[in-house]
CSV table of C-alpha atoms in Angstrom, one decimal:
chain,number,residue,atom,x,y,z
A,1,MET,CA,-14.5,145.4,-139.7
A,2,GLN,CA,-16.3,147.2,-136.9
A,3,LEU,CA,-18.3,144.0,-136.2
A,4,ILE,CA,-15.1,142.0,-136.0
A,5,SER,CA,-13.6,144.6,-133.7
A,6,LYS,CA,-16.6,144.5,-131.4
A,7,VAL,CA,-16.6,140.7,-131.3
A,8,THR,CA,-12.9,140.7,-130.5
A,9,ASP,CA,-13.3,143.2,-127.7
A,10,VAL,CA,-16.2,141.2,-126.1
A,11,PHE,CA,-14.1,138.0,-126.4
A,12,MET,CA,-11.1,139.7,-124.8
A,13,LYS,CA,-13.1,141.1,-121.9
A,14,LYS,CA,-14.8,137.8,-121.2
A,15,THR,CA,-11.4,136.1,-121.3
A,16,VAL,CA,-9.9,138.6,-118.8
A,17,LEU,CA,-12.9,138.1,-116.6
A,18,LEU,CA,-12.7,134.3,-116.7
A,19,VAL,CA,-9.0,134.4,-116.0
A,20,THR,CA,-9.5,136.8,-113.1
A,21,LEU,CA,-12.3,134.6,-111.6
A,22,PHE,CA,-10.1,131.5,-112.0
A,23,ALA,CA,-7.2,133.2,-110.3
A,24,LEU,CA,-9.5,134.3,-107.4
A,25,VAL,CA,-10.9,130.8,-107.0
A,26,ALA,CA,-7.5,129.2,-107.2
A,27,ALA,CA,-6.2,131.6,-104.5
A,28,SER,CA,-9.2,131.0,-102.3
A,29,THR,CA,-8.9,127.3,-102.7
A,30,SER,CA,-5.2,127.5,-101.9
A,31,PHE,CA,-5.9,129.5,-98.8
A,32,ALA,CA,-8.6,127.2,-97.7
A,33,GLN,CA,-6.4,124.2,-98.1
A,34,ALA,CA,-3.6,125.9,-96.1
A,35,LEU,CA,-6.1,126.9,-93.4
A,36,ASN,CA,-7.6,123.4,-93.2
A,37,THR,CA,-4.3,121.6,-93.0
A,38,SER,CA,-4.2,119.7,-89.8
A,39,ASP,CA,-0.7,120.7,-88.9
A,40,ILE,CA,-1.7,124.2,-87.6
A,41,ARG,CA,-4.2,122.6,-85.2
A,42,GLY,CA,-1.3,120.8,-83.5
A,43,TYR,CA,-0.5,124.0,-81.6
A,44,VAL,CA,-3.3,123.0,-79.2
A,45,GLY,CA,-0.8,120.4,-77.9
A,46,SER,CA,0.7,123.1,-75.7
A,47,PHE,CA,-2.5,122.7,-73.6
A,48,TYR,CA,-2.1,119.0,-73.4
A,49,ILE,CA,1.3,119.4,-71.9
A,50,GLY,CA,0.0,122.2,-69.6
A,51,GLU,CA,-3.0,120.1,-68.4
A,52,LYS,CA,-0.8,117.1,-67.6
A,53,SER,CA,1.7,119.4,-65.8
A,54,LEU,CA,-1.1,120.8,-63.6
A,55,ARG,CA,-2.4,117.3,-62.7
A,56,GLN,CA,1.1,116.1,-61.8
A,57,ALA,CA,1.7,119.1,-59.5
A,58,ALA,CA,-1.8,118.8,-57.9
A,59,SER,CA,-1.3,115.0,-57.3
A,60,PHE,CA,2.0,115.5,-55.6
A,61,SER,CA,0.8,118.5,-53.6
A,62,ASN,CA,-2.3,116.7,-52.2
A,63,GLU,CA,-0.3,113.7,-51.2
A,64,GLN,CA,2.3,115.7,-49.3
A,65,LEU,CA,-0.3,118.0,-47.6
A,66,LEU,CA,-2.0,115.0,-46.1
A,67,TYR,CA,0.8,112.6,-45.3
A,68,GLY,CA,4.2,114.3,-46.1
A,69,VAL,CA,4.8,116.8,-43.3
A,70,GLY,CA,8.4,118.0,-43.7
A,71,VAL,CA,10.4,118.3,-46.9
A,72,SER,CA,9.6,116.2,-49.9
A,73,ILE,CA,11.0,115.7,-53.4
A,74,GLY,CA,9.5,113.8,-56.2
A,75,GLY,CA,9.2,113.2,-59.9
A,76,ASP,CA,6.5,112.2,-62.4
A,77,TYR,CA,6.6,111.0,-66.0
A,78,SER,CA,3.7,110.6,-68.4
A,79,ASP,CA,3.5,109.4,-71.9
A,80,PHE,CA,0.2,109.3,-73.9
A,81,ASP,CA,-1.1,109.3,-77.4
A,82,VAL,CA,-3.7,111.6,-79.0
A,83,ASP,CA,-5.8,110.1,-81.8
A,84,GLU,CA,-7.2,111.9,-84.8
A,85,GLU,CA,-10.7,113.3,-84.7
A,86,THR,CA,-13.0,114.8,-87.4
A,87,ASP,CA,-12.2,118.4,-86.5
A,88,ARG,CA,-8.8,117.9,-84.8
A,89,ARG,CA,-7.3,116.3,-87.9
A,90,PHE,CA,-4.0,115.3,-86.3
A,91,GLU,CA,-2.6,112.6,-84.1
A,92,GLY,CA,0.5,112.6,-81.9
A,93,ASN,CA,2.4,111.6,-78.8
A,94,VAL,CA,2.9,113.7,-75.7
A,95,GLN,CA,5.5,113.2,-73.0
A,96,THR,CA,5.9,115.3,-69.8
A,97,LEU,CA,8.4,115.1,-67.0
A,98,SER,CA,8.1,117.0,-63.8
A,99,GLY,CA,10.2,117.4,-60.7
A,100,SER,CA,8.8,118.8,-57.4
A,101,VAL,CA,10.0,119.9,-54.0
A,102,ALA,CA,7.6,120.6,-51.2
A,103,TYR,CA,7.7,122.0,-47.7
A,104,VAL,CA,4.7,121.2,-45.5
A,105,HIS,CA,4.3,122.5,-42.0
A,106,ALA,CA,1.9,121.0,-39.4
A,107,PHE,CA,0.0,123.5,-37.3
A,108,GLU,CA,-2.2,122.5,-34.5
A,109,ASP,CA,-5.4,122.1,-36.6
A,110,PHE,CA,-4.2,121.9,-40.2
A,111,ASN,CA,-1.2,121.5,-42.5
A,112,LEU,CA,0.0,124.3,-44.8
A,113,GLY,CA,2.5,123.8,-47.6
A,114,ILE,CA,4.2,125.2,-50.7
A,115,VAL,CA,5.3,123.2,-53.7
A,116,LEU,CA,7.7,124.2,-56.5
A,117,THR,CA,7.5,122.1,-59.7
A,118,THR,CA,9.6,122.3,-62.9
A,119,VAL,CA,8.2,120.8,-66.1
A,120,SER,CA,9.5,119.6,-69.4
A,121,GLY,CA,7.2,118.4,-72.2
A,122,GLU,CA,7.3,117.4,-75.8
A,123,LEU,CA,4.6,117.0,-78.5
A,124,ASP,CA,5.2,115.1,-81.8
A,125,ALA,CA,2.1,115.5,-84.1
A,126,GLU,CA,1.4,114.3,-87.6
A,127,GLY,CA,-1.3,115.7,-89.9
A,128,THR,CA,-3.7,113.8,-92.2
A,129,LEU,CA,-1.5,114.5,-95.3
A,130,PRO,CA,2.0,113.2,-95.9
A,131,ASP,CA,4.8,115.6,-94.7
A,132,GLU,CA,2.5,117.4,-92.3
A,133,ALA,CA,4.0,117.5,-88.8
A,134,LEU,CA,4.4,119.8,-85.8
A,135,LYS,CA,6.9,119.4,-83.0
A,136,SER,CA,6.7,121.4,-79.8
A,137,ASP,CA,9.1,121.4,-76.9
A,138,GLY,CA,8.2,123.3,-73.7
A,139,ASP,CA,9.5,123.8,-70.2
A,140,GLY,CA,8.7,126.0,-67.2
A,141,PHE,CA,7.6,126.1,-63.6
A,142,LEU,CA,4.6,125.9,-61.4
A,143,VAL,CA,4.0,127.1,-57.8
A,144,THR,CA,1.4,125.5,-55.6
A,145,LEU,CA,0.1,126.7,-52.3
A,146,GLY,CA,-2.2,124.4,-50.3
A,147,ALA,CA,-3.8,123.5,-47.0
A,148,ALA,CA,-5.1,120.3,-45.6
A,149,LYS,CA,-7.3,119.4,-42.6
A,150,GLN,CA,-8.1,115.9,-41.2
A,151,TRP,CA,-10.9,114.8,-38.9
A,152,GLU,CA,-11.5,111.3,-37.7
A,153,ARG,CA,-12.7,110.0,-41.1
A,154,LEU,CA,-12.9,113.1,-43.4
A,155,SER,CA,-9.9,114.9,-45.0
A,156,LEU,CA,-10.0,118.0,-47.1
A,157,THR,CA,-7.2,119.5,-49.2
A,158,LEU,CA,-7.3,122.9,-51.0
A,159,THR,CA,-4.6,123.8,-53.6
A,160,GLY,CA,-4.0,126.7,-55.9
A,161,THR,CA,-1.4,126.6,-58.7
A,162,ILE,CA,0.0,129.2,-61.0
A,163,GLY,CA,2.7,128.7,-63.6
A,164,GLU,CA,4.1,129.4,-67.1
A,165,LEU,CA,5.6,127.2,-69.8
A,166,SER,CA,7.7,128.4,-72.7
A,167,PHE,CA,7.5,126.6,-76.1
A,168,ASP,CA,9.5,126.3,-79.2
A,169,SER,CA,7.8,124.8,-82.2
A,170,GLU,CA,8.6,123.7,-85.7
A,171,ARG,CA,5.8,123.1,-88.3
A,172,GLU,CA,6.1,121.2,-91.6
A,173,SER,CA,3.2,121.5,-94.1
A,174,ALA,CA,2.3,119.5,-97.2
A,175,LEU,CA,2.7,122.4,-99.6
A,176,ALA,CA,5.4,121.7,-102.2
A,177,SER,CA,7.0,125.1,-101.8
A,178,ALA,CA,6.8,125.0,-98.0
A,179,VAL,CA,9.8,125.3,-95.6
A,180,THR,CA,10.0,124.8,-91.9
A,181,LYS,CA,8.0,127.4,-89.9
A,182,LYS,CA,9.5,128.2,-86.4
A,183,SER,CA,7.8,129.9,-83.5
A,184,ASP,CA,8.1,130.5,-79.8
A,185,TYR,CA,5.4,131.4,-77.3
A,186,ASP,CA,4.3,131.2,-73.6
A,187,VAL,CA,1.4,129.4,-72.0
A,188,THR,CA,0.1,130.7,-68.6
A,189,LEU,CA,-1.6,128.2,-66.3
A,190,TYR,CA,-3.9,128.5,-63.3
A,191,GLN,CA,-5.7,125.9,-61.3
A,192,LEU,CA,-7.8,125.8,-58.1
A,193,GLU,CA,-8.7,122.4,-56.7
A,194,LEU,CA,-10.6,121.0,-53.6
A,195,THR,CA,-10.5,117.3,-52.7
A,196,ALA,CA,-12.6,115.5,-50.1
A,197,LEU,CA,-11.6,112.0,-48.9
A,198,TYR,CA,-13.7,109.9,-46.6
A,199,ALA,CA,-12.4,106.8,-44.8
A,200,LEU,CA,-15.4,104.5,-45.4
A,201,ILE,CA,-13.7,101.4,-44.0
A,202,GLN,CA,-10.9,101.9,-41.5
A,203,ASN,CA,-9.5,98.9,-39.6
A,204,GLU,CA,-6.1,97.2,-38.8
A,205,ASP,CA,-6.1,95.3,-42.1
A,206,PHE,CA,-7.1,97.9,-44.8
A,207,HIS,CA,-8.5,101.3,-45.5
A,208,LEU,CA,-11.1,102.0,-48.2
A,209,SER,CA,-11.7,105.7,-49.0
A,210,PRO,CA,-13.8,107.3,-51.7
A,211,PHE,CA,-12.8,110.7,-52.8
A,212,LEU,CA,-14.3,113.7,-54.7
A,213,THR,CA,-12.4,116.5,-56.4
A,214,VAL,CA,-13.8,119.7,-57.8
A,215,GLY,CA,-11.6,122.1,-59.7
A,216,TYR,CA,-11.1,124.7,-62.3
A,217,SER,CA,-8.2,125.2,-64.6
A,218,SER,CA,-7.4,128.0,-67.1
A,219,LEU,CA,-4.7,127.9,-69.8
A,220,GLU,CA,-3.9,130.8,-72.1
A,221,ASN,CA,-1.5,130.7,-75.1
A,222,ASP,CA,0.1,134.0,-76.1
A,223,ALA,CA,-0.4,135.4,-79.5
A,224,PHE,CA,2.6,134.6,-81.8
A,225,GLU,CA,3.9,134.6,-85.3
A,226,GLU,CA,5.6,131.9,-87.3
A,227,SER,CA,8.8,132.6,-89.0
A,228,ALA,CA,8.2,134.4,-92.3
A,229,THR,CA,7.6,132.0,-95.2
A,230,THR,CA,5.1,131.8,-98.0
A,231,ASP,CA,2.7,129.7,-95.9
A,232,SER,CA,3.2,131.1,-92.4
A,233,PHE,CA,0.5,132.2,-90.0
A,234,THR,CA,0.0,134.7,-87.2
A,235,PHE,CA,-2.0,133.4,-84.3
A,236,ASP,CA,-4.2,135.4,-81.9
A,237,SER,CA,-4.0,134.3,-78.3
A,238,PHE,CA,-6.2,131.3,-77.5
A,239,GLU,CA,-7.4,129.8,-74.2
A,240,ASP,CA,-9.1,126.8,-72.6
A,241,ASP,CA,-11.1,127.1,-69.4
A,242,SER,CA,-12.2,123.8,-67.7
A,243,PRO,CA,-14.4,123.3,-64.6
A,244,TYR,CA,-14.1,119.6,-63.7
A,245,VAL,CA,-14.9,116.9,-61.2
A,246,GLU,CA,-13.2,113.6,-60.4
A,247,LEU,CA,-14.8,110.8,-58.4
A,248,GLY,CA,-12.8,107.8,-57.3
A,249,ILE,CA,-11.8,105.3,-54.5
A,250,ASN,CA,-8.5,104.5,-52.9
A,251,GLY,CA,-7.6,101.3,-51.0
A,252,GLN,CA,-4.6,100.6,-48.8
A,253,LEU,CA,-3.4,97.2,-47.4
A,254,LEU,CA,-2.0,97.5,-43.9
A,255,THR,CA,-1.0,93.9,-43.1
A,256,LEU,CA,2.7,94.3,-44.3
A,257,GLY,CA,3.9,96.5,-41.5
A,258,ASN,CA,5.7,99.6,-42.8
A,259,PHE,CA,5.2,98.6,-46.4
A,260,VAL,CA,1.7,99.7,-47.6
A,261,PRO,CA,0.5,98.8,-51.1
A,262,TYR,CA,-2.3,100.9,-52.5
A,263,ALA,CA,-4.6,101.1,-55.5
A,264,ALA,CA,-6.9,103.7,-56.8
A,265,VAL,CA,-9.5,104.1,-59.6
A,266,SER,CA,-11.3,107.2,-60.7
A,267,VAL,CA,-13.2,109.0,-63.4
A,268,TRP,CA,-12.5,112.6,-64.4
A,269,GLN,CA,-15.1,114.7,-66.2
A,270,ASP,CA,-14.7,118.1,-67.9
A,271,LEU,CA,-17.8,120.2,-67.2
A,272,GLY,CA,-17.0,123.0,-69.7
A,273,ASP,CA,-17.0,123.2,-73.5
A,274,ASP,CA,-15.0,120.7,-75.4
A,275,GLU,CA,-13.1,122.9,-77.9
A,276,VAL,CA,-10.5,125.5,-78.3
A,277,GLU,CA,-11.1,128.5,-80.6
A,278,PHE,CA,-8.4,129.6,-83.0
A,279,ARG,CA,-8.1,132.9,-84.9
A,280,VAL,CA,-5.3,133.1,-87.4
A,281,THR,CA,-4.2,135.6,-90.1
A,282,ARG,CA,-2.6,135.0,-93.5
A,283,VAL,CA,-2.6,137.0,-96.8
A,284,GLY,CA,-4.9,139.6,-95.3
A,285,ARG,CA,-7.5,137.2,-94.1
A,286,THR,CA,-8.4,136.4,-90.5
A,287,PRO,CA,-10.7,133.4,-90.2
A,288,GLU,CA,-11.7,131.5,-87.1
A,289,PHE,CA,-12.0,127.7,-86.5
A,290,GLU,CA,-12.3,125.3,-83.6
A,291,THR,CA,-10.4,122.3,-82.4
A,292,PRO,CA,-12.0,119.8,-80.0
A,293,ASP,CA,-10.4,118.8,-76.7
A,294,ALA,CA,-8.7,115.4,-76.7
A,295,ALA,CA,-11.0,114.1,-73.9
A,296,GLN,CA,-14.1,115.1,-72.0
A,297,THR,CA,-14.1,112.0,-69.8
A,298,VAL,CA,-11.0,110.1,-68.6
A,299,PHE,CA,-10.6,107.0,-66.5
A,300,TYR,CA,-7.6,106.6,-64.2
A,301,GLY,CA,-6.1,103.5,-62.5
A,302,ASN,CA,-3.1,103.6,-60.2
A,303,VAL,CA,-1.2,101.1,-58.1
A,304,GLY,CA,1.8,101.7,-55.9
A,305,PHE,CA,3.3,101.5,-52.4
A,306,ALA,CA,4.3,103.7,-49.5
A,307,TRP,CA,7.2,102.5,-47.4
A,308,MET,CA,8.2,104.0,-44.1
A,309,ILE,CA,12.0,103.4,-44.1
A,310,ASN,CA,12.4,104.8,-40.6
A,311,GLN,CA,11.0,107.5,-38.3
A,312,SER,CA,12.4,110.2,-40.6
A,313,TRP,CA,12.2,108.9,-44.2
A,314,ASP,CA,9.3,107.7,-46.3
A,315,LEU,CA,9.3,106.4,-49.9
A,316,ASP,CA,6.4,106.4,-52.3
A,317,ALA,CA,6.2,104.9,-55.8
A,318,GLY,CA,3.4,104.4,-58.3
A,319,VAL,CA,2.4,103.5,-61.8
A,320,GLY,CA,-0.8,104.4,-63.5
A,321,TYR,CA,-2.8,104.0,-66.7
A,322,PHE,CA,-5.4,106.4,-68.1
A,323,SER,CA,-7.8,106.4,-71.1
A,324,GLY,CA,-10.6,108.4,-72.4
A,325,ASP,CA,-12.2,109.6,-75.6
A,326,LYS,CA,-9.1,110.1,-77.9
A,327,ILE,CA,-6.2,109.7,-75.5
A,328,ASP,CA,-4.6,106.8,-73.7
A,329,GLY,CA,-1.3,106.5,-71.8
A,330,PHE,CA,0.6,105.8,-68.6
A,331,ASN,CA,2.4,107.6,-65.8
A,332,LEU,CA,5.2,106.8,-63.3
A,333,SER,CA,5.8,108.6,-60.0
A,334,LEU,CA,8.4,108.5,-57.3
A,335,SER,CA,8.8,110.6,-54.2
A,336,THR,CA,10.5,110.7,-50.8
A,337,THR,CA,9.8,112.7,-47.6
A,338,PHE,CA,12.0,113.7,-44.8
A,339,SER,CA,10.0,114.4,-41.6
A,340,PHE,CA,11.3,116.4,-38.7
C-alpha cells in the first residue's frame, strides 16, 4: 500500500507540473501571438500622416516665399498606399488634406513670411490575418515661419515648422474573444528645411533650375492606452527623427505669356535609421519591437501651371506622383495669391 501511495503521489506531482508548464507555454504563446499581430504596428501610420502634412506645408511655404508676396491661400490632397513588409506586417491606405493661408512681406533684400496650415488625415490598415484592422483619423495644425532671398541666379529659402495632430483610432484583432479597442493620442511635429535653387538656364523661352533641399524632421507620439479589453495594450511614447536630402530639377515654359506650365522631378532620401521602436505593456510584460519606415528613398514627379490673371491675382495648380520602397500615390494642389 505504501508503494502504491508513493507511486500515486509521484504521478500526481508530475501531472500538476506538466499541467502548469503547459499553461505557462500556452499563455506565453497566446501573448506572443497577440504581440506579433500586425494590427498594433498600424499605429505607426500616425507618422505617415504627419510626414505628409509636413511636406505639404513646406512645399506651399517655399513657393509663396519665393513668388507669392502678399496673401495666399491653398489646398493640397494626397492619397497613397503602404505595402506590407516582413517586419511591418500590415498594408493600408493613407489620405491627407491640408489647407494653408500665408502672408509674405517683401523687405529690401529678402522675403519673410508666416504660414498657418490645418490638416486632416486618415489611415485604413489591414493586418496579415483575417479581421485584423486599424483605422486612425487625425487632424490638427502647423505653423511655419520662413525667409527667402534671391540673387541673379541663386535662390535660398529657410523654413521652420511646428505643429500637433490629434488622433482617434479603432483596432480590431484576430482573437476570437476580441472586441474593438479605442484610443486617442497626440503627435507633435517639428521640421527645419533649407532649399537652394539655381537658374542653370534662363532665357525668354524657358527656365531650367536644379534644386537641393536639406532638412530635419522629428515626430513624437504620446504614450497612450487602449480601451480596457482582454487584449488591449498600453504604449510608451515613440518617435521618428529623420535627417534628409532631396535633389531635383524644375523646368518652366515661358512662351505662353501669363500662362506658365512647369514640371519637376526629384529624389528624396532619408539619411537616418529606417525604423520606429515600440514599447508596449500587456499582462505585466513590457516587450519592445521595431517597425520599419515605409520608405527610405522616394521619387517625385510633378506637373502644373502658374497663371497670372492680372496684376493682383495669381493662380497655381499641380498634380504629382510619388513612389518609393513600399509606398506609391499621388497628390493634387491648388493655390491663389493676392499681391499688393
